[in-house]
Short mmCIF file of C-alpha atoms (C1' of nucleotides) in Angstrom, two decimals:
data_model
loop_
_atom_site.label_atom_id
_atom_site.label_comp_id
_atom_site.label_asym_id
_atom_site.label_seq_id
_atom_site.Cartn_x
_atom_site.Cartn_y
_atom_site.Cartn_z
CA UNK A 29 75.99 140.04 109.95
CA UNK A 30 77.49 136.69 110.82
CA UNK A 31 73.88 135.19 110.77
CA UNK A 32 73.37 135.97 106.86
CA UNK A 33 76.61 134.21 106.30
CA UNK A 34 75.92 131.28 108.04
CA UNK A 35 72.58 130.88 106.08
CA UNK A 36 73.66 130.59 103.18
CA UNK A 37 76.25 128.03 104.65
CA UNK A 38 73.67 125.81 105.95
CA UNK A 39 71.22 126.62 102.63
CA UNK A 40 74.29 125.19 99.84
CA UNK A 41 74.52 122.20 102.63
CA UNK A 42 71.26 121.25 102.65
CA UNK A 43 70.74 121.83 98.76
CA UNK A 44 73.78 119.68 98.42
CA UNK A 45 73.25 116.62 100.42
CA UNK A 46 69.85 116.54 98.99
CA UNK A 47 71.23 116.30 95.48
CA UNK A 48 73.71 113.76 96.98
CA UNK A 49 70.89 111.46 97.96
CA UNK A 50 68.61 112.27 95.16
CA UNK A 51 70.47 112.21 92.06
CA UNK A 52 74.26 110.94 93.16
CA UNK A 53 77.52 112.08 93.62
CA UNK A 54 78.56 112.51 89.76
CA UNK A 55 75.30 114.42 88.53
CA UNK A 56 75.67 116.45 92.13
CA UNK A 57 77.97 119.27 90.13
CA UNK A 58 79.74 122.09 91.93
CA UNK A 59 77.91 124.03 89.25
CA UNK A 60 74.25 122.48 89.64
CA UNK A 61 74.73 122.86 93.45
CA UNK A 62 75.42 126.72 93.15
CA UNK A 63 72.75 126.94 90.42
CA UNK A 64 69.94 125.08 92.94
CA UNK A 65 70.97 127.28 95.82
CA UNK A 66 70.95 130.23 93.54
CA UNK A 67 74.68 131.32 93.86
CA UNK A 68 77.51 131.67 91.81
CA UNK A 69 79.94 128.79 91.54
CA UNK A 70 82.37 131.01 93.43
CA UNK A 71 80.34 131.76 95.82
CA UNK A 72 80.30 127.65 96.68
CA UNK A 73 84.23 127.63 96.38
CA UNK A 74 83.91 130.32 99.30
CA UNK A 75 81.58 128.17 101.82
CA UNK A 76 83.08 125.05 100.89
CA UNK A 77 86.91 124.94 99.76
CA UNK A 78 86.37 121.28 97.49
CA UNK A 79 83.38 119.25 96.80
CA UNK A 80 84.98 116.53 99.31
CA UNK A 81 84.38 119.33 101.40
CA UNK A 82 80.84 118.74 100.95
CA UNK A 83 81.19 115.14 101.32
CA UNK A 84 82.62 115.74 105.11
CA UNK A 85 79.85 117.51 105.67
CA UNK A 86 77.24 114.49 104.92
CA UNK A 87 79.72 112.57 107.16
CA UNK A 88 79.50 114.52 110.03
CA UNK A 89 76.01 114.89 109.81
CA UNK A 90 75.41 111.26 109.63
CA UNK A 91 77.75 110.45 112.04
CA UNK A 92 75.74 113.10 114.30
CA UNK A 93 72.54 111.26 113.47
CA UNK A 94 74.39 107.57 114.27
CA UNK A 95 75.12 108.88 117.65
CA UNK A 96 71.76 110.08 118.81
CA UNK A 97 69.66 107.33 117.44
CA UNK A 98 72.05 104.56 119.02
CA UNK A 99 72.03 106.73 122.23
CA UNK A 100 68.38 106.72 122.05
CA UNK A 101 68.14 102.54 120.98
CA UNK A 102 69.94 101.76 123.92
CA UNK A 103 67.94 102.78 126.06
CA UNK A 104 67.27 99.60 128.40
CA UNK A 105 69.38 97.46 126.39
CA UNK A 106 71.86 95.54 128.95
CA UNK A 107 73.81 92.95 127.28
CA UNK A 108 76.73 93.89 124.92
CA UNK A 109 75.13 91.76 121.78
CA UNK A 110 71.75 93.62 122.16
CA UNK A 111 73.61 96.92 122.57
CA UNK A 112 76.04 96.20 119.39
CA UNK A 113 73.11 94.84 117.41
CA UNK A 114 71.05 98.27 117.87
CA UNK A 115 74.19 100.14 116.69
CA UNK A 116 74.62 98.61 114.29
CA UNK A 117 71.32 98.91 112.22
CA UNK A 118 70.94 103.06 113.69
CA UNK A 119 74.39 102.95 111.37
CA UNK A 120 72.23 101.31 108.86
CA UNK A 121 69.38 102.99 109.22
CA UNK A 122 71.13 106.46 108.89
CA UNK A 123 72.61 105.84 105.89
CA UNK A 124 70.28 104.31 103.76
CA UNK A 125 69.08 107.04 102.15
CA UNK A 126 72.37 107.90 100.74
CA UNK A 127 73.36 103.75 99.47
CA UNK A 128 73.65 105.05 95.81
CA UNK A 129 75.83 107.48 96.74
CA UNK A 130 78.07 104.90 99.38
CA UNK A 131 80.63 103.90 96.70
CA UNK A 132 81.76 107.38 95.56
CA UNK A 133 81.64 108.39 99.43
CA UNK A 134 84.24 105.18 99.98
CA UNK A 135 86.72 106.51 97.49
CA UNK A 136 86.46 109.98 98.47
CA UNK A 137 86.88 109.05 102.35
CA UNK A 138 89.62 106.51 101.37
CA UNK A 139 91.99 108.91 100.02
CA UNK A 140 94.75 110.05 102.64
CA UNK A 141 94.40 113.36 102.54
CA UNK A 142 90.97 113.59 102.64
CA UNK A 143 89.61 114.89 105.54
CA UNK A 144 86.81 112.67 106.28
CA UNK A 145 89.47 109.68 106.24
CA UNK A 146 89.13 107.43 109.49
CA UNK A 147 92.65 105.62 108.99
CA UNK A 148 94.53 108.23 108.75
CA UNK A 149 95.60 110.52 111.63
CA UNK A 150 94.90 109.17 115.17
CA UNK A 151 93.64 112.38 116.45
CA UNK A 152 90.76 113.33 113.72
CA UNK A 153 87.57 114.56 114.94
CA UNK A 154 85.61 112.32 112.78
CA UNK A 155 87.20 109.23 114.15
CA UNK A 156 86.73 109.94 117.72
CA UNK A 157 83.11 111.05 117.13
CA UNK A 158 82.57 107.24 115.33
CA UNK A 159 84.80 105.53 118.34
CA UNK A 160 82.51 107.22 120.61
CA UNK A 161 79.63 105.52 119.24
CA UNK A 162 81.04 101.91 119.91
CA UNK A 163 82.50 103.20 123.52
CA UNK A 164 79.11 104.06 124.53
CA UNK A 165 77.62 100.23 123.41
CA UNK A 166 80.43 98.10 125.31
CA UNK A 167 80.90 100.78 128.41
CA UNK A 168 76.90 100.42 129.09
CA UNK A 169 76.91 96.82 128.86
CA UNK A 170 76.06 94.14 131.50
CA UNK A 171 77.41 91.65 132.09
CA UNK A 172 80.90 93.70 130.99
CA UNK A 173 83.42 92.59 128.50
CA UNK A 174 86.40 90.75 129.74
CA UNK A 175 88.37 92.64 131.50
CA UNK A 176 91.43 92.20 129.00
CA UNK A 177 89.67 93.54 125.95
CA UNK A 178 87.56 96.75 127.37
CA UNK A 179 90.51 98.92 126.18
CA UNK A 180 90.82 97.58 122.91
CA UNK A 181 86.98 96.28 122.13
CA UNK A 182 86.16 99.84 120.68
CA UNK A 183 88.29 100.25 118.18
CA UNK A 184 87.79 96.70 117.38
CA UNK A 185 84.04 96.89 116.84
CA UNK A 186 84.44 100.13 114.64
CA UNK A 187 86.79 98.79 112.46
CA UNK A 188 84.40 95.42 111.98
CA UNK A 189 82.12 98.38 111.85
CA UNK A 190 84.22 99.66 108.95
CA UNK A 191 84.04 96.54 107.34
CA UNK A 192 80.18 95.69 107.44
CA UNK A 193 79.88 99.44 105.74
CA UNK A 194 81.99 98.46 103.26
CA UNK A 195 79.86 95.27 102.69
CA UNK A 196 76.85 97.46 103.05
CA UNK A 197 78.23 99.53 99.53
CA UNK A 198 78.19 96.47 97.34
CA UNK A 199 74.94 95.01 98.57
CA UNK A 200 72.38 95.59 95.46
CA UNK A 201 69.87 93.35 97.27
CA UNK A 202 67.01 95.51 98.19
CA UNK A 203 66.75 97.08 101.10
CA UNK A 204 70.17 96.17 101.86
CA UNK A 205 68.49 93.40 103.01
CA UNK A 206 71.89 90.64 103.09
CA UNK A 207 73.77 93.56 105.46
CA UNK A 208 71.15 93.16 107.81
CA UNK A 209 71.65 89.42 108.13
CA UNK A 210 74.95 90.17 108.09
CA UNK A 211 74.70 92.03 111.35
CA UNK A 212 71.88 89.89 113.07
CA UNK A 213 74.30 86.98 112.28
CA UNK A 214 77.55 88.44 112.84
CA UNK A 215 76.36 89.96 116.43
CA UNK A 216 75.69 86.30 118.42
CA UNK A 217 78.85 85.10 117.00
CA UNK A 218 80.91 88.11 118.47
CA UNK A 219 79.23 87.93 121.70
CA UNK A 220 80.06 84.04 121.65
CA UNK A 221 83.60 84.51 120.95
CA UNK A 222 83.80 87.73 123.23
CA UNK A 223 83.33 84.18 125.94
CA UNK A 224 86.18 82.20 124.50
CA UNK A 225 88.88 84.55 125.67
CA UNK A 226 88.61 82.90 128.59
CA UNK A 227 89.75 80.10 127.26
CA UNK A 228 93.73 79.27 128.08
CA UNK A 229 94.69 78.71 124.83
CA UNK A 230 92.75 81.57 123.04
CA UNK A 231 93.88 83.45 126.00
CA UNK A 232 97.34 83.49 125.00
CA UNK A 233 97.35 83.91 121.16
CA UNK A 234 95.08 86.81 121.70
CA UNK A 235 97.82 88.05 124.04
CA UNK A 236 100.12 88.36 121.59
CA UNK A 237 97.55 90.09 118.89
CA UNK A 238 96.85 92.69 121.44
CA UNK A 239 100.68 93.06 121.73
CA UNK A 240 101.39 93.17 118.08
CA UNK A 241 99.10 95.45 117.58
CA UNK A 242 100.18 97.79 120.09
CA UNK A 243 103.40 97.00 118.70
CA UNK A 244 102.89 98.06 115.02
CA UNK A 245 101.41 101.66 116.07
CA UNK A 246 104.46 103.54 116.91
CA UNK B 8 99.35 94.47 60.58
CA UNK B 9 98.46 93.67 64.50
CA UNK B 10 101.85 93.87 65.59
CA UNK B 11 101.89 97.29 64.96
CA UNK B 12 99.04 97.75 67.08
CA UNK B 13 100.07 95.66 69.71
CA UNK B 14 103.02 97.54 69.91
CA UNK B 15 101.55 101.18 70.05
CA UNK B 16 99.66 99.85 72.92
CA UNK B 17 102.17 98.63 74.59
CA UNK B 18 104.00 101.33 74.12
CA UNK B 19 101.47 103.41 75.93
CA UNK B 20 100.89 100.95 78.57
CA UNK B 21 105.00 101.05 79.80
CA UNK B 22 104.81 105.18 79.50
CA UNK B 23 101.61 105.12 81.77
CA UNK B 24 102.97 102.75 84.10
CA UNK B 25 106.18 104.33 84.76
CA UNK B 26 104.93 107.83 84.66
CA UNK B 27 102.47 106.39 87.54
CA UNK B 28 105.70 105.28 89.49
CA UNK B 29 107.51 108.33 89.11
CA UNK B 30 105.32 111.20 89.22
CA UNK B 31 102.26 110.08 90.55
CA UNK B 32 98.84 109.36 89.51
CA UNK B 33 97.42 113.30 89.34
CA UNK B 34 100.37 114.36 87.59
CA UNK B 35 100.20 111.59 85.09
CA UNK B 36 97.73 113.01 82.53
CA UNK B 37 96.76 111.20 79.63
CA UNK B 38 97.89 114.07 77.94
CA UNK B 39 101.02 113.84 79.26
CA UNK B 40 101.02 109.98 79.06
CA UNK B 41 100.24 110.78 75.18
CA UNK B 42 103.12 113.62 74.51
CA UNK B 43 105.17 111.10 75.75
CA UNK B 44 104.32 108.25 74.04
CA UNK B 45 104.17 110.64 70.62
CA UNK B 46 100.74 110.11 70.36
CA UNK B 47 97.70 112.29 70.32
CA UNK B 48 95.04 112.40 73.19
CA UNK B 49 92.91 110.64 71.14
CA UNK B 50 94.82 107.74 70.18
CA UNK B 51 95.67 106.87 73.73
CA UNK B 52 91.95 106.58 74.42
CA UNK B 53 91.64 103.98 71.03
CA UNK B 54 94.00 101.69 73.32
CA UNK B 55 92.45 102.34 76.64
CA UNK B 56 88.84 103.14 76.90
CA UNK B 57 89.82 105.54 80.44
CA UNK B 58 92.66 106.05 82.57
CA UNK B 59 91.25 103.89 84.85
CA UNK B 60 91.44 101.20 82.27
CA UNK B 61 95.77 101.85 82.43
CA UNK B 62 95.59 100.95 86.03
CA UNK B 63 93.88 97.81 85.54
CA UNK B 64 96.82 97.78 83.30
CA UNK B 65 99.15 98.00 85.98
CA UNK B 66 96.90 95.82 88.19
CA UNK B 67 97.05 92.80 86.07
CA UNK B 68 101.29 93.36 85.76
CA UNK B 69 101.49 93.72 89.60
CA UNK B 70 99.56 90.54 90.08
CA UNK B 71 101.43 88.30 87.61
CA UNK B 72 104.38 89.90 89.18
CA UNK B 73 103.25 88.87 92.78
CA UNK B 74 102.42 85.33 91.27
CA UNK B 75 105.48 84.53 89.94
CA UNK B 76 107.80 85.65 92.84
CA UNK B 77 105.32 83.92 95.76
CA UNK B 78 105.90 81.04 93.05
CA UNK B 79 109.71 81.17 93.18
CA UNK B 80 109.94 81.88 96.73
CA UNK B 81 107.98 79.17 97.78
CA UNK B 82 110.44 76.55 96.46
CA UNK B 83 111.08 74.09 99.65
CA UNK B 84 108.85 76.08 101.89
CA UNK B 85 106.35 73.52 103.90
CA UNK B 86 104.75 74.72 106.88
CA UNK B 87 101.90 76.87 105.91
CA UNK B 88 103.36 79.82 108.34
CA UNK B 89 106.65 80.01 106.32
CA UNK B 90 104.75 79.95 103.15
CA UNK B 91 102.21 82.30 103.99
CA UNK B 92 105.21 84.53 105.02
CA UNK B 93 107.10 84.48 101.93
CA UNK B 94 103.54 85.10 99.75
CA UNK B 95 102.62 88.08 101.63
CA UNK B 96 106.09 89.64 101.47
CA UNK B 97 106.40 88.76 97.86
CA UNK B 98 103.49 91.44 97.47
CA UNK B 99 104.85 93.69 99.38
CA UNK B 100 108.09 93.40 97.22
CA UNK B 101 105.95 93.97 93.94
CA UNK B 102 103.93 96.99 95.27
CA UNK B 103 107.02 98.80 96.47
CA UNK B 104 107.58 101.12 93.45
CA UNK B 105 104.08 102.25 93.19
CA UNK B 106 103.72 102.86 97.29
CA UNK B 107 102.92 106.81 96.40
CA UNK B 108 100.44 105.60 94.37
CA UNK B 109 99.01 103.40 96.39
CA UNK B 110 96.03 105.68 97.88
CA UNK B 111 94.78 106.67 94.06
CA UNK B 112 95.07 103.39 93.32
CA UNK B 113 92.47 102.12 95.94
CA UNK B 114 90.27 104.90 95.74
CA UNK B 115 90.22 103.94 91.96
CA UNK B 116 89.63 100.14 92.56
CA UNK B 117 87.07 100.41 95.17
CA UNK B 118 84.69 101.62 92.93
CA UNK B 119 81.76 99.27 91.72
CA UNK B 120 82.18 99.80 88.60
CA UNK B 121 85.94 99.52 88.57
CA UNK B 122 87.57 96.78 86.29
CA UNK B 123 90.02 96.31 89.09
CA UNK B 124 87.34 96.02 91.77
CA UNK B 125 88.56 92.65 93.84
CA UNK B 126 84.94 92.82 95.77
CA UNK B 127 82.24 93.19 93.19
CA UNK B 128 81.45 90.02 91.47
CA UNK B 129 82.27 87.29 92.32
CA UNK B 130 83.69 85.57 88.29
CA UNK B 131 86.36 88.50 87.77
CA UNK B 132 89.49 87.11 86.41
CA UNK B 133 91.51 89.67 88.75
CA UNK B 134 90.04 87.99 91.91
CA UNK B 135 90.48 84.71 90.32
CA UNK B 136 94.16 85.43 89.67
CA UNK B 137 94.71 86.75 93.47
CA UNK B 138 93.02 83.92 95.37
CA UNK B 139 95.17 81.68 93.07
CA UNK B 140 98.32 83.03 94.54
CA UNK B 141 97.06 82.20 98.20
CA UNK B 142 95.65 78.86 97.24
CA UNK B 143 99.46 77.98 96.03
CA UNK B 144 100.21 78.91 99.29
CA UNK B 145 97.60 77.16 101.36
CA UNK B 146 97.34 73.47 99.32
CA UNK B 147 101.94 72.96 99.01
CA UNK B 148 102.14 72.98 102.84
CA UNK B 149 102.75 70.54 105.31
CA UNK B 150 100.87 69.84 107.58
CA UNK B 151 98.00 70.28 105.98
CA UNK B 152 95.89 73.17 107.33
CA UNK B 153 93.00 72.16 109.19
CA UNK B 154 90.45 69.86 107.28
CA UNK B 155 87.21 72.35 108.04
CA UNK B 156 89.21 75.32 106.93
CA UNK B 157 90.93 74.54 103.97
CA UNK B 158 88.07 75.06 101.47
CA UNK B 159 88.00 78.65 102.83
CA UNK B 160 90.99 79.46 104.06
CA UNK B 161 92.76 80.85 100.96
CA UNK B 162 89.71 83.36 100.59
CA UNK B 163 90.28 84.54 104.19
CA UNK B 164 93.99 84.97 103.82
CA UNK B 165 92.97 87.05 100.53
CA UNK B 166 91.14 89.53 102.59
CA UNK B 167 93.64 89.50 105.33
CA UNK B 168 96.02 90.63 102.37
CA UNK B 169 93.74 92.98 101.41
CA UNK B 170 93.31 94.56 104.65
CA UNK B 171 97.24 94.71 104.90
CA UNK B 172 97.59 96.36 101.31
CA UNK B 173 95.31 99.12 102.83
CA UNK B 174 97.60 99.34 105.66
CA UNK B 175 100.30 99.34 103.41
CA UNK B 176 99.19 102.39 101.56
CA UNK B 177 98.65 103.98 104.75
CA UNK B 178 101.92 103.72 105.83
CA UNK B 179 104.61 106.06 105.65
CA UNK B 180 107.50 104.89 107.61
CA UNK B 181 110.67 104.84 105.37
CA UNK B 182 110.62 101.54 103.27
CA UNK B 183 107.11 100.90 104.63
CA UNK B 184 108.91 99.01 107.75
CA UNK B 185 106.13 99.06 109.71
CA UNK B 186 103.60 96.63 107.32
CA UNK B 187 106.80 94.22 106.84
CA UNK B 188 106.08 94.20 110.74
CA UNK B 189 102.71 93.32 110.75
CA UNK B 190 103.62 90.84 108.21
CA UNK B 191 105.84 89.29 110.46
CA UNK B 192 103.78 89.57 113.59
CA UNK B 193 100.97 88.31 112.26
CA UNK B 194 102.14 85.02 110.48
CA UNK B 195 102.91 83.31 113.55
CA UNK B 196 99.47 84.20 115.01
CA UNK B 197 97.58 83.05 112.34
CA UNK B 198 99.63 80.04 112.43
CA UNK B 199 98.93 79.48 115.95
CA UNK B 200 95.38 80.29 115.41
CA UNK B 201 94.62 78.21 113.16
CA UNK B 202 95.49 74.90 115.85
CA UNK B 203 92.79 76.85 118.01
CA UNK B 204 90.48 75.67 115.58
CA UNK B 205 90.54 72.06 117.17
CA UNK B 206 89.46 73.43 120.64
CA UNK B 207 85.98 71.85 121.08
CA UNK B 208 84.44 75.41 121.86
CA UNK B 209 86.64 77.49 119.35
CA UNK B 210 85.55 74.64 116.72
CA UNK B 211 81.41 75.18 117.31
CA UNK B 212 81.88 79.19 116.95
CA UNK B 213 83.70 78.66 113.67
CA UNK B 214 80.97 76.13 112.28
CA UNK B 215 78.86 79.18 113.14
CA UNK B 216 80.65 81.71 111.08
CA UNK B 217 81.88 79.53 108.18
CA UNK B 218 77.99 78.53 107.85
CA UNK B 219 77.14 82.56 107.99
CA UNK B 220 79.70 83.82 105.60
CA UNK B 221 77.68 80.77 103.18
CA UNK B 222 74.46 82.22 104.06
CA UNK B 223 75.35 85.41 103.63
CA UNK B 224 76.39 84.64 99.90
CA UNK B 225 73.29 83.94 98.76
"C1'" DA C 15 96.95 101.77 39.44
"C1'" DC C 16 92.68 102.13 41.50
"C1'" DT C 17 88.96 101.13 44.61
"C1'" DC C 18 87.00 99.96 48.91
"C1'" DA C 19 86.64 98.55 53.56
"C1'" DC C 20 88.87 98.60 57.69
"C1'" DT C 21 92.13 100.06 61.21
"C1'" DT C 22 94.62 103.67 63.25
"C1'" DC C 23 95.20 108.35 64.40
"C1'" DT C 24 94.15 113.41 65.06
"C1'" DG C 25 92.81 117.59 67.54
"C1'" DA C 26 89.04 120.49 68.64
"C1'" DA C 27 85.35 120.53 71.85
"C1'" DC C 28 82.52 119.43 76.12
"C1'" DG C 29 81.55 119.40 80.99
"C1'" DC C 30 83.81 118.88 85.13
"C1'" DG C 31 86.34 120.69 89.70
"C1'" DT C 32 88.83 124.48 90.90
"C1'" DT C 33 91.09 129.31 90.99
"C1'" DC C 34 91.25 134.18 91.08
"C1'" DA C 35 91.08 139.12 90.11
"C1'" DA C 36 87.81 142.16 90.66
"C1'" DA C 37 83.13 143.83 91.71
"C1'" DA C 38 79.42 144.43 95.08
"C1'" DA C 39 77.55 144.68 99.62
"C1'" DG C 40 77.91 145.75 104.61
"C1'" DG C 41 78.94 148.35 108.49
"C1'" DG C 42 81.43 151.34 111.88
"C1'" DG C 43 83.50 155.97 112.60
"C1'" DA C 44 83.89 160.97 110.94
"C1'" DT D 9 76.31 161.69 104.34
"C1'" DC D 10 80.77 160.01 102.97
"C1'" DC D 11 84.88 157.21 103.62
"C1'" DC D 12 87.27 152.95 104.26
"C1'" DC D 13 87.99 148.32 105.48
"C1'" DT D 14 86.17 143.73 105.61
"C1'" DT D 15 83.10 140.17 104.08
"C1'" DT D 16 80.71 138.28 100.43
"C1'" DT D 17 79.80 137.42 95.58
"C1'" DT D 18 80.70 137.09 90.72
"C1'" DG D 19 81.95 134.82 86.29
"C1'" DA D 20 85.64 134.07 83.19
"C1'" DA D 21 89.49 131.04 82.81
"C1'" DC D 22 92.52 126.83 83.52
"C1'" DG D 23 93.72 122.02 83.21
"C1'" DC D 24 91.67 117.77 83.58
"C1'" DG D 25 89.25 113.18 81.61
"C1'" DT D 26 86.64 112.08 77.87
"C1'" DT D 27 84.17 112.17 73.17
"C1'" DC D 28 83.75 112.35 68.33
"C1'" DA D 29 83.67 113.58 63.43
"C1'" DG D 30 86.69 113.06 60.24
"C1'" DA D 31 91.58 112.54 58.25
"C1'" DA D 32 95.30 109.40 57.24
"C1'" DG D 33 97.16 104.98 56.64
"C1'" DT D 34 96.94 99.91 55.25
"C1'" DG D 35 96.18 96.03 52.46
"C1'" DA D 36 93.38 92.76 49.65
"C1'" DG D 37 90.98 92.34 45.29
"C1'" DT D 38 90.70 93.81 40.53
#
DNA sequence: ACTCACTTCTGAACGCGTTCAAAAAGGGGA
DNA sequence: TCCCCTTTTTGAACGCGTTCAGAAGTGAGT
């Protein structure tokens, strides 16, 4: 019965990213997880083939929940700096819960070889799924980006994305609180300079930064 | 007798560091790191409270390393572009031999409670020691980088340089071509760039985002 | 030479993530 | 019902980073 099997999937999931959020990453032992879900340690190693394993799984489930609650704050939302300002806090929003447990997510997803990694490999699912997210904010948007940057503005906003999580792990202030204002004042500044590529001058040295880093992928 | 001490430490510290070069970080084990020093387990831990603790080891060596050649290479450099250049290749040069360790290196600094951390707070002497080496860089040239921007500047290259290093880890053309690339590409854009900043538009969005990075301190 | 305080060193032990041979449970065909 | 193959489950074992009680060494004062 393929059903059973899946249960218990889904029940050492749940039981894990629980203890993730509840008592952090360290105390969150491949031991106390089988213990709470009331299976052998094995039995883990057979659902899950590493604790990062586990870790992908929070990521893809809080990716999931990024996507549908930006889908669902866009709603109405016209211009790009409204659009990437609701985003951004459903991002923030989504993974509050687990702040405690940000840094040891950070140098888990870091590592090369670890699957949740969004630098490395163009092709992962993860990355796509995140892109997605940022797609959807500038393709919806009126009045449009310039022309110029469409392709690029994305990946762009993810990575800045990227960076604002990282920001987001080593703000103690409660709440998160300085994040926040990071966002709210980062987002009118971005739609600002979004204008100056008009500009001649800006024009042409961002030119050559799209170039380069077309450049440097291959 | 300290010098006996020093020594044993020492000692350990050049085993650790080598053993990181040439067989990796997972492979180095502290008991390995101790057979090879000819000391016991135990010992090695009286010198260095964690094996995280022998990377801050190597940290601090890279960095004086990176300091002295951006020092010697900048001899008769002026323009900021050319100096920034020789800085930022200078590291590269220095991080070469550990490039396979690279990825367990970051996933080891990025960690708040890491010794090495170059993000959490703000008095560490690491960070110190790294903006220092792109202050050198920014305050010897001629012209002088823009009035507005110089206070600031030599933090913003730092985190340029830190968003290269990642780069750098993540890169696994032969010889790492592809940062020394980026490197190169990027120079003369931020060069360029940084005349933008006199542009009467360009100028007000800066204010904007110097001010928020301030705020955003706090 | 002997004591005493301090530094240096040892190796067994702990809990962790992970592996694996083998046991148990399930289920379709006779 | 019994057999046989696959899926699922078990728990002991391994190597790791780390800890710690205690042994060994060192040197100044007597």
């Amino acid at each position: 019965m393929a059903a059973k099997s899946e249960q218990t999937r889904q029940h050492l999931a749940d039981v894990a990213l629980r203890m993730f959020r509840e008592i952090g990453f360290e105390k969150t032992t491949m031991r106390a997880i089988a213990a709470e879900a009331g299976v052998s340690v094995g039995n883990a190693y057979y659902y899950f083939a590493s604790k990062d394993d586990l870790v992908q799984e929070l990521y893809v489930q809080v990716q999931a929940e990024h996507a549908a609650k930006a889908d669902e704050a866009l709603e109405g939302l016209k211009d790009l700096g409204s659009r990437l300002r609701a985003t951004l806090h459903a991002g923030l929003d989504v993974m509050a819960p687990y702040h405690r447990f940000g840094a040891d997510f950070v140098a888990t997803a870091i590592r090369p070889t670890s699957p949740v990694n969004p630098f490395a490999g163009e092709s992962t699912a993860a990355r796509e799924a995140s892109l997605g997210i940022f797609r959807a904010a500038v393709e919806g948007s009126s009045p449009p980006a310039p022309k110029k940057l469409r392709a690029d503005l994305p990946e762009l906003l993810w990575l800045g994305y990227m960076g604002i999580a990282l920001f987001w792990v080593y703000d103690t202030s409660e709440g998160q609180r300085r994040t926040r204002k990071l966002v709210d004042g980062a987002v009118p500044l971005i739609a600002r300079g979004l204008l100056l590529a008009k500009i001649p001058g800006v024009n042409k040295v961002l030119d050559d930064v799209l170039s380069l880093s077309r450049s440097i992928r291959n």
